[in-house]
Short mmCIF file of C-alpha atoms and ligand atoms in Angstrom, two decimals:
data_model
loop_
_atom_site.label_atom_id
_atom_site.label_comp_id
_atom_site.label_asym_id
_atom_site.label_seq_id
_atom_site.Cartn_x
_atom_site.Cartn_y
_atom_site.Cartn_z
CA UNK A 239 11.07 -5.24 -8.95
CA UNK A 240 9.31 -5.11 -12.32
CA UNK A 241 8.19 -1.55 -13.26
CA UNK A 242 6.18 -0.72 -16.48
CA UNK A 243 4.48 1.97 -18.23
CA UNK A 244 3.65 3.10 -21.67
CA UNK A 245 2.49 6.43 -23.54
CA UNK A 246 0.19 7.00 -26.70
CA UNK A 247 1.91 8.50 -29.55
CA UNK A 248 -1.06 10.59 -30.28
CA UNK A 249 0.57 14.02 -29.75
CA UNK A 250 3.39 16.39 -28.28
CA UNK A 251 4.90 15.19 -25.25
CA UNK A 252 3.77 17.76 -22.34
CA UNK A 253 4.62 18.65 -18.85
CA UNK A 254 1.95 16.65 -17.36
CA UNK A 255 3.14 13.46 -19.30
CA UNK A 256 6.59 14.25 -18.13
CA UNK A 257 5.51 14.62 -14.27
CA UNK A 258 3.21 12.21 -14.31
CA UNK A 259 4.97 9.37 -16.00
CA UNK A 260 8.00 9.79 -17.81
CA UNK A 261 10.44 11.28 -15.25
CA UNK A 262 9.71 8.35 -12.87
CA UNK A 263 10.04 5.98 -15.46
CA UNK A 264 13.65 7.50 -16.58
CA UNK A 265 14.67 7.78 -12.67
CA UNK A 266 13.78 3.93 -12.13
CA UNK A 267 16.30 2.80 -14.67
CA UNK A 268 18.85 1.33 -12.26
CA UNK A 269 16.38 0.47 -9.49
CA UNK A 270 14.15 -1.69 -11.18
CA UNK A 271 13.78 -3.90 -14.17
CA UNK A 272 12.06 -1.25 -16.48
CA UNK A 273 9.68 -1.87 -19.02
CA UNK A 274 8.81 1.29 -21.39
CA UNK A 275 6.83 1.18 -24.20
CA UNK A 276 4.80 3.29 -26.95
CA UNK A 277 1.27 2.12 -27.26
CA UNK A 278 0.47 2.58 -30.95
CA UNK A 279 -2.48 -0.01 -30.63
CA UNK A 280 -4.09 2.34 -28.00
CA UNK A 281 -3.57 5.41 -30.13
CA UNK A 282 -5.42 3.81 -33.17
CA UNK A 283 -8.54 4.30 -30.78
CA UNK A 284 -8.10 8.06 -31.51
CA UNK A 285 -5.75 8.55 -34.60
CA UNK A 286 -6.47 7.33 -38.04
CA UNK A 287 -4.05 8.79 -39.88
CA UNK A 288 -1.28 6.65 -41.36
CA UNK A 289 1.35 9.40 -41.55
CA UNK A 290 0.56 10.79 -38.08
CA UNK A 291 0.80 7.58 -36.27
CA UNK A 292 3.84 6.23 -37.67
CA UNK A 293 5.56 9.73 -37.04
CA UNK A 294 4.09 10.26 -33.80
CA UNK A 295 5.65 6.54 -32.87
CA UNK A 296 9.10 7.71 -33.51
CA UNK A 297 8.80 11.05 -31.96
CA UNK A 298 7.40 9.47 -28.80
CA UNK A 299 10.59 7.10 -28.91
CA UNK A 300 12.99 10.08 -29.53
CA UNK A 301 11.30 11.81 -26.44
CA UNK A 302 11.92 9.02 -24.27
CA UNK A 303 15.58 8.71 -25.48
CA UNK A 304 16.24 12.52 -25.39
CA UNK A 305 15.23 12.64 -21.99
CA UNK A 306 17.65 10.19 -20.77
CA UNK A 307 15.96 6.51 -21.24
CA UNK A 308 18.75 4.18 -22.04
CA UNK A 309 17.70 1.33 -24.14
CA UNK A 310 20.35 -1.07 -22.75
CA UNK A 311 19.17 -0.37 -19.30
CA UNK A 312 15.71 -1.50 -19.90
CA UNK A 313 13.40 -2.98 -22.46
CA UNK A 314 11.97 -0.23 -24.64
CA UNK A 315 9.67 -1.19 -27.52
CA UNK A 316 6.60 -0.32 -29.55
CA UNK A 317 3.48 -2.35 -28.34
CA UNK A 318 2.24 -3.70 -31.88
CA UNK A 319 5.60 -5.36 -32.40
CA UNK A 320 4.59 -7.69 -29.79
CA UNK A 321 1.44 -9.53 -31.18
CA UNK A 322 1.05 -11.53 -28.22
CA UNK A 323 -0.60 -8.79 -26.52
CA UNK A 324 -3.78 -8.55 -28.55
CA UNK A 325 -4.21 -12.52 -28.09
CA UNK A 326 -3.99 -12.15 -24.33
CA UNK A 327 -6.24 -9.14 -24.81
CA UNK A 328 -9.09 -11.40 -26.21
CA UNK A 329 -8.54 -14.04 -23.61
CA UNK A 330 -9.02 -11.21 -20.91
CA UNK A 331 -11.87 -9.93 -22.61
CA UNK A 332 -13.92 -13.13 -21.95
CA UNK A 333 -13.23 -12.86 -18.31
CA UNK A 334 -14.14 -9.19 -18.17
CA UNK A 335 -17.73 -7.98 -16.76
CA UNK A 336 -19.32 -5.68 -19.20
CA UNK A 337 -19.92 -3.49 -15.92
CA UNK A 338 -16.33 -3.08 -15.30
CA UNK A 339 -15.79 -1.31 -18.47
CA UNK A 340 -19.13 0.69 -18.49
CA UNK A 341 -18.02 2.17 -15.43
CA UNK A 342 -14.70 3.71 -16.77
CA UNK A 343 -14.53 7.46 -16.69
CA UNK A 344 -12.00 7.69 -19.57
CA UNK A 345 -14.34 6.20 -22.09
CA UNK A 346 -17.20 8.60 -21.12
CA UNK A 347 -14.69 11.73 -21.08
CA UNK A 348 -13.39 10.70 -24.55
CA UNK A 349 -16.80 10.44 -26.26
CA UNK A 350 -17.87 13.88 -24.59
CA UNK A 351 -14.65 15.35 -26.22
CA UNK A 352 -15.89 13.90 -29.73
CA UNK A 353 -13.71 10.71 -29.91
CA UNK A 354 -15.96 8.41 -31.83
CA UNK A 355 -17.34 5.52 -29.67
CA UNK A 356 -15.84 2.47 -31.07
CA UNK A 357 -15.55 -0.93 -29.72
CA UNK A 358 -11.97 -0.41 -29.28
CA UNK A 359 -12.22 2.59 -27.44
CA UNK A 360 -14.61 0.76 -25.07
CA UNK A 361 -12.36 -2.15 -24.57
CA UNK A 362 -9.39 0.17 -24.31
CA UNK A 363 -8.65 -0.83 -20.52
CA UNK A 364 -8.54 -4.74 -21.66
CA UNK A 365 -5.76 -4.13 -23.85
CA UNK A 366 -4.23 -2.01 -20.89
CA UNK A 367 -4.55 -4.86 -18.53
CA UNK A 368 -2.94 -7.38 -21.15
CA UNK A 369 -0.01 -4.66 -21.43
CA UNK A 370 0.54 -5.02 -17.93
CA UNK A 371 -0.35 -8.66 -17.19
CA UNK A 372 1.73 -9.84 -20.12
CA UNK A 373 4.95 -8.76 -18.58
CA UNK A 374 3.85 -9.70 -14.89
CA UNK A 375 4.69 -5.89 -13.75
CA UNK A 376 4.62 -5.28 -10.39
CA UNK A 377 4.41 -1.39 -10.32
CA UNK A 378 2.91 1.05 -13.08
CA UNK A 379 3.78 4.60 -12.65
CA UNK A 380 1.05 6.79 -13.94
CA UNK A 381 -0.80 10.03 -13.57
CA UNK A 382 -4.24 10.02 -11.56
CA UNK A 383 -6.37 9.72 -14.58
CA UNK A 384 -5.14 6.23 -15.30
CA UNK A 385 -5.68 4.86 -11.89
CA UNK A 386 -9.05 3.47 -12.68
CA UNK A 387 -7.48 1.67 -15.51
CA UNK A 388 -4.93 0.07 -13.35
CA UNK A 389 -7.71 -1.20 -11.00
CA UNK A 390 -9.53 -2.58 -13.89
CA UNK A 391 -6.34 -4.67 -14.61
CA UNK A 392 -5.95 -5.72 -11.18
CA UNK A 393 -9.73 -6.87 -11.16
CA UNK A 394 -9.16 -8.96 -14.37
CA UNK A 395 -5.92 -10.63 -13.08
CA UNK A 396 -7.47 -11.59 -9.94
CA UNK A 397 -10.54 -13.06 -12.05
CA UNK A 398 -8.24 -14.90 -13.99
CA UNK A 399 -6.12 -16.23 -11.13
CA UNK A 400 -9.43 -17.31 -9.25
CA UNK A 401 -10.82 -19.07 -12.35
CA UNK A 402 -7.73 -20.63 -13.74
CA UNK A 403 -5.44 -20.65 -10.78
CA UNK A 404 -2.39 -18.55 -10.01
CA UNK A 405 -1.04 -17.20 -13.30
CA UNK A 406 -0.66 -13.30 -12.89
CA UNK A 407 1.17 -10.96 -10.45
CA UNK A 408 -1.28 -8.18 -9.36
CA UNK A 409 0.06 -4.78 -10.38
CA UNK A 410 0.03 -1.78 -8.17
CA UNK A 411 -0.25 1.81 -9.45
CA UNK A 412 2.53 4.35 -8.56
CA UNK A 413 1.19 7.88 -8.25
CA UNK A 414 3.14 10.74 -6.65
CA UNK A 415 0.21 12.63 -5.25
CA UNK A 416 2.01 15.91 -5.66
CA UNK A 417 2.31 15.44 -9.38
CA UNK A 418 -0.69 13.29 -9.85
CA UNK A 419 -2.49 15.95 -12.20
CA UNK A 420 -0.57 18.54 -13.43
CA UNK A 421 -3.01 21.67 -14.47
CA UNK A 422 -2.93 22.93 -18.15
CA UNK A 423 -3.31 26.47 -19.37
CA UNK A 424 -6.93 26.82 -18.27
CA UNK A 425 -6.31 25.07 -14.83
CA UNK A 426 -8.11 21.94 -16.08
CA UNK A 427 -6.03 18.73 -16.13
CA UNK A 428 -3.29 19.24 -18.92
CA UNK A 429 -4.07 16.88 -21.54
CA UNK A 430 -3.83 16.69 -25.37
CA UNK A 431 -7.36 16.21 -25.80
CA UNK A 432 -8.03 19.49 -23.95
CA UNK A 433 -5.92 21.65 -26.35
CA UNK A 434 -4.47 23.20 -23.00
CA UNK A 435 -1.09 21.70 -23.03
CA UNK A 436 2.48 23.16 -22.59
CA UNK A 437 4.47 20.66 -25.00
CA UNK A 438 7.90 20.35 -23.62
CA UNK A 439 9.67 20.26 -27.09
CA UNK A 440 8.61 23.42 -28.85
CA UNK A 441 10.61 26.05 -30.63
CA UNK A 442 11.29 28.88 -27.96
CA UNK A 443 8.74 31.48 -29.81
CA UNK A 444 5.89 28.81 -29.85
CA UNK A 445 6.63 27.86 -26.19
CA UNK A 446 6.65 31.52 -25.40
CA UNK A 447 3.05 31.81 -27.00
CA UNK A 448 2.04 29.01 -24.72
CA UNK A 449 3.33 30.19 -21.70
CA UNK A 450 1.85 33.73 -22.32
CA UNK A 451 -1.60 31.96 -22.61
CA UNK A 452 -1.73 30.54 -19.02
CA UNK A 453 -4.88 31.95 -17.66
CA UNK A 454 -4.27 34.14 -14.93
CA UNK A 455 -7.03 36.51 -13.11
CA UNK A 456 -7.21 40.23 -13.58
CA UNK A 457 -6.96 41.48 -9.94
CA UNK A 458 -4.25 44.27 -9.20
CA UNK A 459 -0.87 43.35 -8.65
CA UNK A 460 -0.75 44.79 -5.23
CA UNK A 461 -3.67 42.48 -3.74
CA UNK A 462 -2.71 39.58 -1.77
CA UNK A 463 -3.66 36.14 -3.46
CA UNK A 464 -3.64 32.58 -2.62
CA UNK A 465 -0.59 31.06 -4.45
CA UNK A 466 -2.25 27.54 -4.26
CA UNK A 467 -5.40 28.72 -6.24
CA UNK A 468 -3.28 30.22 -9.02
CA UNK A 469 -2.75 27.92 -12.00
CA UNK A 470 0.44 29.91 -13.02
CA UNK A 471 1.89 29.38 -9.59
CA UNK A 472 1.01 25.48 -9.74
CA UNK A 473 2.83 25.29 -12.80
CA UNK A 474 5.90 27.60 -11.96
CA UNK A 475 6.46 25.70 -8.71
CA UNK A 476 7.46 22.61 -10.79
CA UNK A 477 10.30 24.21 -12.11
CA UNK A 478 11.52 27.06 -9.98
CA UNK A 479 14.53 26.37 -7.23
CA UNK A 480 13.37 26.35 -3.83
CA UNK A 481 14.63 29.93 -2.68
CA UNK A 482 13.19 31.65 -5.66
CA UNK A 483 9.94 29.74 -5.11
CA UNK A 484 9.69 30.89 -1.68
CA UNK A 485 10.08 34.57 -2.48
CA UNK A 486 7.43 34.33 -5.19
CA UNK A 487 5.17 32.64 -2.85
CA UNK A 488 5.69 35.59 -0.40
CA UNK A 489 4.66 37.88 -3.09
CA UNK A 490 1.31 36.28 -3.83
CA UNK A 491 0.64 35.99 -0.04
CA UNK A 492 1.46 39.75 0.60
CA UNK A 493 0.83 41.40 -2.72
CA UNK A 494 3.36 42.26 -5.70
CA UNK A 495 3.17 39.00 -7.73
CA UNK A 496 3.47 40.06 -11.35
CA UNK A 497 2.11 37.53 -13.62
CA UNK A 498 4.03 38.54 -16.78
CA UNK A 499 7.15 38.42 -15.06
CA UNK A 500 6.69 34.94 -13.41
CA UNK A 501 5.67 33.81 -17.06
CA UNK A 502 8.99 35.06 -18.39
CA UNK A 503 10.89 33.33 -15.59
CA UNK A 504 8.93 30.06 -16.24
CA UNK A 505 9.75 30.37 -20.05
CA UNK A 506 13.61 30.59 -19.11
CA UNK A 507 13.32 27.78 -16.52
CA UNK A 508 11.50 25.61 -19.32
CA UNK A 509 14.07 26.40 -21.88
CA UNK A 510 17.02 25.71 -19.46
CA UNK A 511 15.75 22.32 -18.24
CA UNK A 512 14.42 20.88 -21.66
CA UNK A 513 16.90 22.70 -24.17
CA UNK A 514 19.60 20.02 -24.29
CA UNK A 515 17.12 17.19 -24.56
CA UNK A 516 15.40 19.25 -27.44
CA UNK A 517 18.70 19.36 -29.22
CA UNK A 518 19.27 15.53 -28.64
CA UNK A 519 15.76 14.61 -29.90
CA UNK A 520 16.34 16.63 -33.06
CA UNK A 521 19.53 14.70 -33.57
CA UNK A 522 17.83 11.25 -33.15
CA UNK A 523 14.96 12.23 -35.23
CA UNK A 524 17.56 12.95 -38.27
CA UNK A 525 18.15 9.20 -38.13
CA UNK A 526 14.99 7.26 -37.99
CA UNK A 527 16.56 4.12 -38.97
CA UNK A 528 18.37 3.94 -35.64
CA UNK A 529 15.56 4.70 -33.57
CA UNK A 530 13.67 1.72 -35.60
CA UNK A 531 16.65 -0.59 -34.70
CA UNK A 532 16.64 0.41 -31.07
CA UNK A 533 12.89 -0.49 -31.06
CA UNK A 534 13.13 -3.57 -32.92
CA UNK A 535 15.77 -4.83 -30.67
CA UNK A 536 13.63 -3.90 -27.77
CA UNK A 537 10.62 -5.74 -29.06
CA UNK A 538 12.66 -8.79 -29.44
CA UNK A 539 13.34 -8.76 -25.78
CA UNK A 540 9.73 -7.85 -24.76
CA UNK A 541 8.74 -10.70 -26.94
CA UNK A 542 10.77 -13.22 -25.21
CA UNK A 543 9.12 -12.37 -21.80
CA UNK A 544 5.55 -12.22 -23.35
CA UNK A 545 6.22 -15.86 -24.91
CA UNK A 546 6.48 -16.93 -21.13
CA UNK A 547 3.24 -15.56 -19.90
CA UNK A 548 1.11 -16.19 -22.93
CA UNK A 549 2.31 -20.16 -22.92
CA UNK A 550 1.22 -20.38 -19.44
CA UNK A 551 -2.17 -18.54 -20.00
CA UNK A 552 -2.73 -20.79 -22.98
CA UNK A 553 -2.11 -23.92 -20.76
CA UNK A 554 -4.27 -22.66 -17.88
CA UNK A 555 -7.09 -21.79 -20.12
CA UNK A 556 -7.12 -25.04 -21.88
CA UNK A 557 -6.11 -23.91 -25.26
CA UNK A 558 -3.10 -26.23 -25.38
CA UNK A 559 -4.91 -29.48 -26.33
P1 ADP B 848 -3.06 12.88 -22.44
O1 ADP B 848 -4.11 13.02 -21.36
O2 ADP B 848 -2.62 14.39 -22.91
O3 ADP B 848 -3.58 12.25 -23.51
P2 ADP B 848 -1.57 10.55 -22.11
O4 ADP B 848 -3.02 9.60 -21.87
O5 ADP B 848 -0.64 10.01 -23.29
O6 ADP B 848 -1.95 11.90 -21.85
O7 ADP B 848 -0.76 9.94 -20.69
C1 ADP B 848 0.48 9.62 -20.73
C2 ADP B 848 0.87 9.49 -19.11
O8 ADP B 848 0.97 10.82 -18.85
C3 ADP B 848 -0.11 9.07 -18.24
O9 ADP B 848 0.60 8.20 -17.28
C4 ADP B 848 -1.08 9.98 -17.85
O10 ADP B 848 -1.70 9.67 -16.43
C5 ADP B 848 0.11 11.12 -17.55
N1 ADP B 848 -0.69 12.42 -17.61
C6 ADP B 848 -1.25 12.73 -18.54
N2 ADP B 848 -1.58 14.21 -18.26
C7 ADP B 848 -1.34 14.51 -17.08
C8 ADP B 848 -1.34 15.53 -16.26
N3 ADP B 848 -2.08 16.63 -16.57
N4 ADP B 848 -0.76 15.27 -14.74
C9 ADP B 848 -0.13 14.36 -14.49
N5 ADP B 848 -0.13 13.15 -15.24
C10 ADP B 848 -0.77 13.30 -16.73
N1 LIG B 849 -3.61 4.27 -21.16
C1 LIG B 849 -2.22 5.02 -20.85
C2 LIG B 849 -2.41 6.38 -21.06
O1 LIG B 849 -3.39 6.75 -21.79
C3 LIG B 849 -1.33 4.51 -21.79
C4 LIG B 849 -1.05 2.93 -21.56
C5 LIG B 849 -1.47 2.04 -22.14
C6 LIG B 849 -0.35 2.32 -20.40
N2 LIG B 849 -1.02 0.64 -21.73
C7 LIG B 849 -0.39 0.92 -20.37
C8 LIG B 849 -0.07 3.01 -19.12
C9 LIG B 849 0.16 0.12 -19.49
C10 LIG B 849 0.79 1.99 -18.25
C11 LIG B 849 0.63 0.72 -18.52
O2 LIG B 849 -1.80 7.12 -20.52
#
C-alpha cells in the first residue's frame, strides 16, 4: 500500500494538522510505503517572503521529525526538489476542465480571506493532483477540507487513463470522520488562515494564552449543557484520558463544568503530550544542515520514483518522438 500526504510550510503546525493528517501519517510508517513531503510550491500561492518560506520549510521538516517520522522508514522530501512534478502539472492541466477547478471551494474561500487570486492559486488542485499521481499513491490521509482536491485528482487521473490508456493509480482519500474537522478557538474549522489555531509547539506562556482564548459561553456553571456543542469540550476530548473525560462529560450534562478549570487541565495535557517533541524539535532546528541532508536524501529517492512515472506519461502522451 502506498500512502502519501503533504503539508504546506506556511505557518505553525496546529492541532488540526496534527489530528487531520500528521498523526495518521506517522502511524502508517510500518504498515505502508510512506511518502511524506513539504509542499513549498503550494505555499508560494500565499507566501511571497523568501525568509519566511525557507525557514517555514525547515520548521515543517523539524515538526515531522520531532513527532516521530523516521526518514529511514519512509520517503521524506521537499516538493520543489523534484521538478518533475511541475512538468506533470502542465501535462495534467491540458486535460483539466475549467469547470472542475471553478467548483473548488478552497479557491473561493482563500480569495474571500484576502489571498490574491493568482493563476497559481486557481490551478493549485492540479499541482496537488500531480503530487499524488506522480508517485502512484493509493491512499491520501487528509482533513475534510482537502476531500474535494482528492476528488479532482481522481477525475484528472481517470481522464488521463481514458485518453491515453491506463497510466495512473486512482487515489482514495483517508479521512477519519471523528477527526475530520478539528474546531479552532472560535469554533470554526481550525486553520492558519482564520487565526484561530492552537499551535502545538508554543512556549508554555503563549500556549496558555491560546488555550484561555478558547471561546465559551457565559451561562452559569451549575446550568446543564450539551458537551458536544461546546467548543472547549470538543478540543479537550482529543487529549483527555477516557475516565476523566467521562467525568467531565457528566459535569456538562448535570451542571458543574467549570470552563477555566477545564482549560487549565487542557493546557497540562497539551504540555505533557507535545513537550518532549518540542525539545527534540529545538535540537533539530539547531542543526539545519542535518535537516537539509535528510531532505536531500529523501528527494533523491522520490525523484527515482517520479522518473518512472514521468517517463511513462511522456510516452503515453506522445512526447517521446
Ligand atoms: P491550514 O488550513 O491551517 O492552512 P493546511 O492546509 O496546511 O492547514 O493543512 C494540512 C493538513 O491538515 C491537511 O491534510 C488538512 O486537511 C489538515 N487540517 C487542517 N486543518 C484541519 C482541521 N481543523 N481539522 C482537521 N484537519 C485539518
Ligand atoms: N493542499 C494540501 C493542504 O493544503 C497540501 C497538499 C499538497 C497535499 N499536495 C498534497 C496533501 C498531496 C495531500 C497530498 O493541506
